[in-house]
Amino acid sequence: MDELDATDIAILRELQKNAKLTIKELALSVHRSPTPVFERVKYLEKNGYIRQYIAVLDAEKLNKGFCVFCNVKLMQHSRENGKKFKDAILAIEEVCECYNISGDFELLLKVRVREMKHYQNFVLNKLGEINAIGSLQSIFVMSEIKQEYGIPLSNDDKPTK
């Protein structure tokens, strides 16, 4: 299989909607028989198209409903500062996502905590301990309009290997 076909894309689309589908249910939804669908899923897993299966949790119910995007500027652009920051961020559980970005800031963090005072504690006692940070800007989320976890897929997409 050199590239993904329409059936592979359909399988990925269905698994993004519900990763708990059995092979039989998945095969029914993509109009194929279970054995080839099972083989295709194994191929997609083995070749990294499917990285992992997760459960999407309710942040509000778990007292992590306060969401903040935090723009970070490093003190100095250097490999050492970048590594210090990366190592520190990987160890901080409140940071759900971290992206290296272009523009006025170098990094964008998505942070989830219980409430404002917990975010203040996070900034002072966790981010404040990272010597590589020069400045930061917090953007507080008032409400989530759209939150999609999947990758938009169409039959016209030609994924790379």
Coordinates of C-alpha atoms in Angstrom, one line a residue:
M1 CA 0.0 0.0 0.0
D2 CA 1.9 3.1 -1.2
E3 CA -0.7 5.6 -0.3
L4 CA -4.0 5.8 1.4
D5 CA -7.2 5.2 -0.6
A6 CA -10.8 6.3 0.0
T7 CA -11.5 3.3 2.3
D8 CA -8.4 4.1 4.5
I9 CA -9.6 7.7 4.7
A10 CA -13.1 6.5 5.6
I11 CA -11.7 4.3 8.3
L12 CA -9.7 7.1 9.8
R13 CA -12.7 9.5 9.7
E14 CA -14.9 6.9 11.5
L15 CA -12.2 6.2 14.1
Q16 CA -11.8 9.9 14.8
K17 CA -15.5 10.1 15.6
N18 CA -15.5 7.0 17.8
A19 CA -12.4 5.0 18.5
K20 CA -14.4 2.4 20.5
L21 CA -16.0 1.0 17.3
T22 CA -15.5 -2.7 17.0
I23 CA -13.9 -4.0 13.8
K24 CA -17.4 -5.3 12.8
E25 CA -19.0 -1.9 13.4
L26 CA -16.2 -0.1 11.6
A27 CA -16.5 -2.5 8.6
L28 CA -20.2 -1.9 8.5
S29 CA -19.8 1.9 8.5
V30 CA -17.2 1.8 5.7
H31 CA -19.1 -0.8 3.7
R32 CA -16.4 -3.4 3.8
S33 CA -16.0 -6.9 5.4
P34 CA -14.3 -7.2 8.8
T35 CA -11.1 -9.0 7.8
P36 CA -9.8 -6.4 5.3
V37 CA -10.8 -3.6 7.6
F38 CA -8.9 -5.2 10.5
E39 CA -5.8 -5.5 8.2
R40 CA -6.1 -1.9 7.1
V41 CA -6.4 -0.7 10.8
K42 CA -3.3 -2.6 11.7
Y43 CA -1.5 -1.1 8.7
L44 CA -2.6 2.4 9.7
E45 CA -1.4 1.8 13.3
K46 CA 1.9 0.3 12.3
N47 CA 2.7 3.1 9.9
G48 CA 1.9 5.9 12.2
Y49 CA -1.3 7.2 10.7
I50 CA -3.0 6.3 14.0
R51 CA -0.7 7.5 16.8
Q52 CA -2.9 6.5 19.7
Y53 CA -6.4 6.1 21.0
I54 CA -7.6 8.4 23.7
A55 CA -10.7 9.3 25.7
V56 CA -11.8 12.9 25.5
L57 CA -12.6 14.1 29.0
D58 CA -14.9 16.8 30.3
A59 CA -12.6 19.5 31.7
E60 CA -15.4 21.2 33.7
K61 CA -16.4 18.0 35.5
L62 CA -12.8 17.4 36.4
N63 CA -12.2 20.9 37.8
K64 CA -9.9 21.9 35.0
G65 CA -12.3 24.2 33.1
F66 CA -10.3 27.3 33.3
C67 CA -8.4 27.5 30.0
V68 CA -5.6 29.9 29.2
F69 CA -3.5 30.4 26.2
C70 CA -0.1 31.7 27.3
N71 CA 2.3 33.3 24.8
V72 CA 5.9 33.0 25.8
K73 CA 9.0 34.9 24.7
L74 CA 12.3 33.4 25.6
M75 CA 15.0 35.5 27.2
Q76 CA 17.4 34.7 24.4
H77 CA 17.3 32.6 21.3
S78 CA 19.7 29.7 21.9
R79 CA 19.7 26.0 21.8
E80 CA 20.4 25.8 25.5
N81 CA 17.4 28.1 26.4
G82 CA 15.1 26.2 24.0
K83 CA 16.1 22.9 25.7
K84 CA 15.7 24.2 29.2
F85 CA 12.2 25.5 28.3
K86 CA 11.2 22.3 26.5
D87 CA 12.4 20.0 29.3
A88 CA 10.6 22.1 31.9
I89 CA 7.3 22.3 30.0
L90 CA 7.2 18.5 29.4
A91 CA 7.2 18.0 33.1
I92 CA 4.4 20.5 33.9
E93 CA 1.0 18.7 33.9
E94 CA -1.1 21.9 33.6
V95 CA 0.4 22.5 30.1
C96 CA -1.9 20.5 27.7
E97 CA -0.3 21.7 24.5
C98 CA 2.8 23.6 23.5
Y99 CA 3.7 25.0 20.1
N100 CA 6.7 26.8 18.7
I101 CA 5.2 29.7 16.8
S102 CA 6.3 32.7 14.7
G103 CA 5.5 36.3 15.5
D104 CA 6.0 38.4 18.6
F105 CA 6.3 35.3 20.8
E106 CA 8.2 32.1 20.3
L107 CA 5.9 29.7 22.1
L108 CA 2.2 29.1 22.7
L109 CA 1.0 27.1 25.7
K110 CA -2.5 25.8 26.3
V111 CA -3.0 25.6 30.1
R112 CA -5.9 24.0 32.0
V113 CA -6.4 24.7 35.7
R114 CA -9.3 24.9 38.2
E115 CA -9.6 28.7 38.4
M116 CA -7.7 32.0 38.3
K117 CA -5.9 31.6 41.6
H118 CA -4.6 28.3 40.4
Y119 CA -3.3 29.9 37.2
Q120 CA -1.6 32.6 39.2
N121 CA 0.1 29.9 41.3
F122 CA 1.1 28.1 38.0
V123 CA 2.6 31.3 36.6
L124 CA 4.5 32.2 39.8
N125 CA 5.7 28.8 40.9
K126 CA 6.0 26.8 37.7
L127 CA 6.6 29.1 34.8
G128 CA 8.4 31.5 37.1
E129 CA 11.0 28.8 37.8
I130 CA 12.0 28.5 34.2
N131 CA 15.0 30.8 33.8
A132 CA 14.8 30.8 30.0
I133 CA 11.5 32.8 29.9
G134 CA 11.8 36.5 29.2
S135 CA 8.1 37.5 29.1
L136 CA 4.7 36.0 28.8
Q137 CA 1.2 37.1 27.9
S138 CA -2.0 35.3 29.1
I139 CA -5.2 35.1 27.1
F140 CA -8.1 33.8 29.1
V141 CA -10.8 31.7 27.4
M142 CA -14.3 33.0 28.2
S143 CA -16.1 30.2 26.3
E144 CA -15.2 27.5 23.8
I145 CA -17.0 27.9 20.5
K146 CA -15.5 24.9 18.6
Q147 CA -13.2 22.3 19.8
E148 CA -12.3 19.5 17.4
Y149 CA -9.8 16.8 18.1
G150 CA -9.6 15.2 14.7
I151 CA -7.9 16.0 11.5
P152 CA -10.2 17.1 8.7
L153 CA -10.1 14.4 6.1
S154 CA -11.6 14.1 2.6
N155 CA -11.3 11.5 -0.1
D156 CA -9.2 13.9 -2.1
D157 CA -6.4 14.1 0.6
K158 CA -3.1 12.4 -0.4
P159 CA -1.4 11.7 2.9
T160 CA 2.4 11.5 3.0
K161 CA 4.2 8.4 4.1

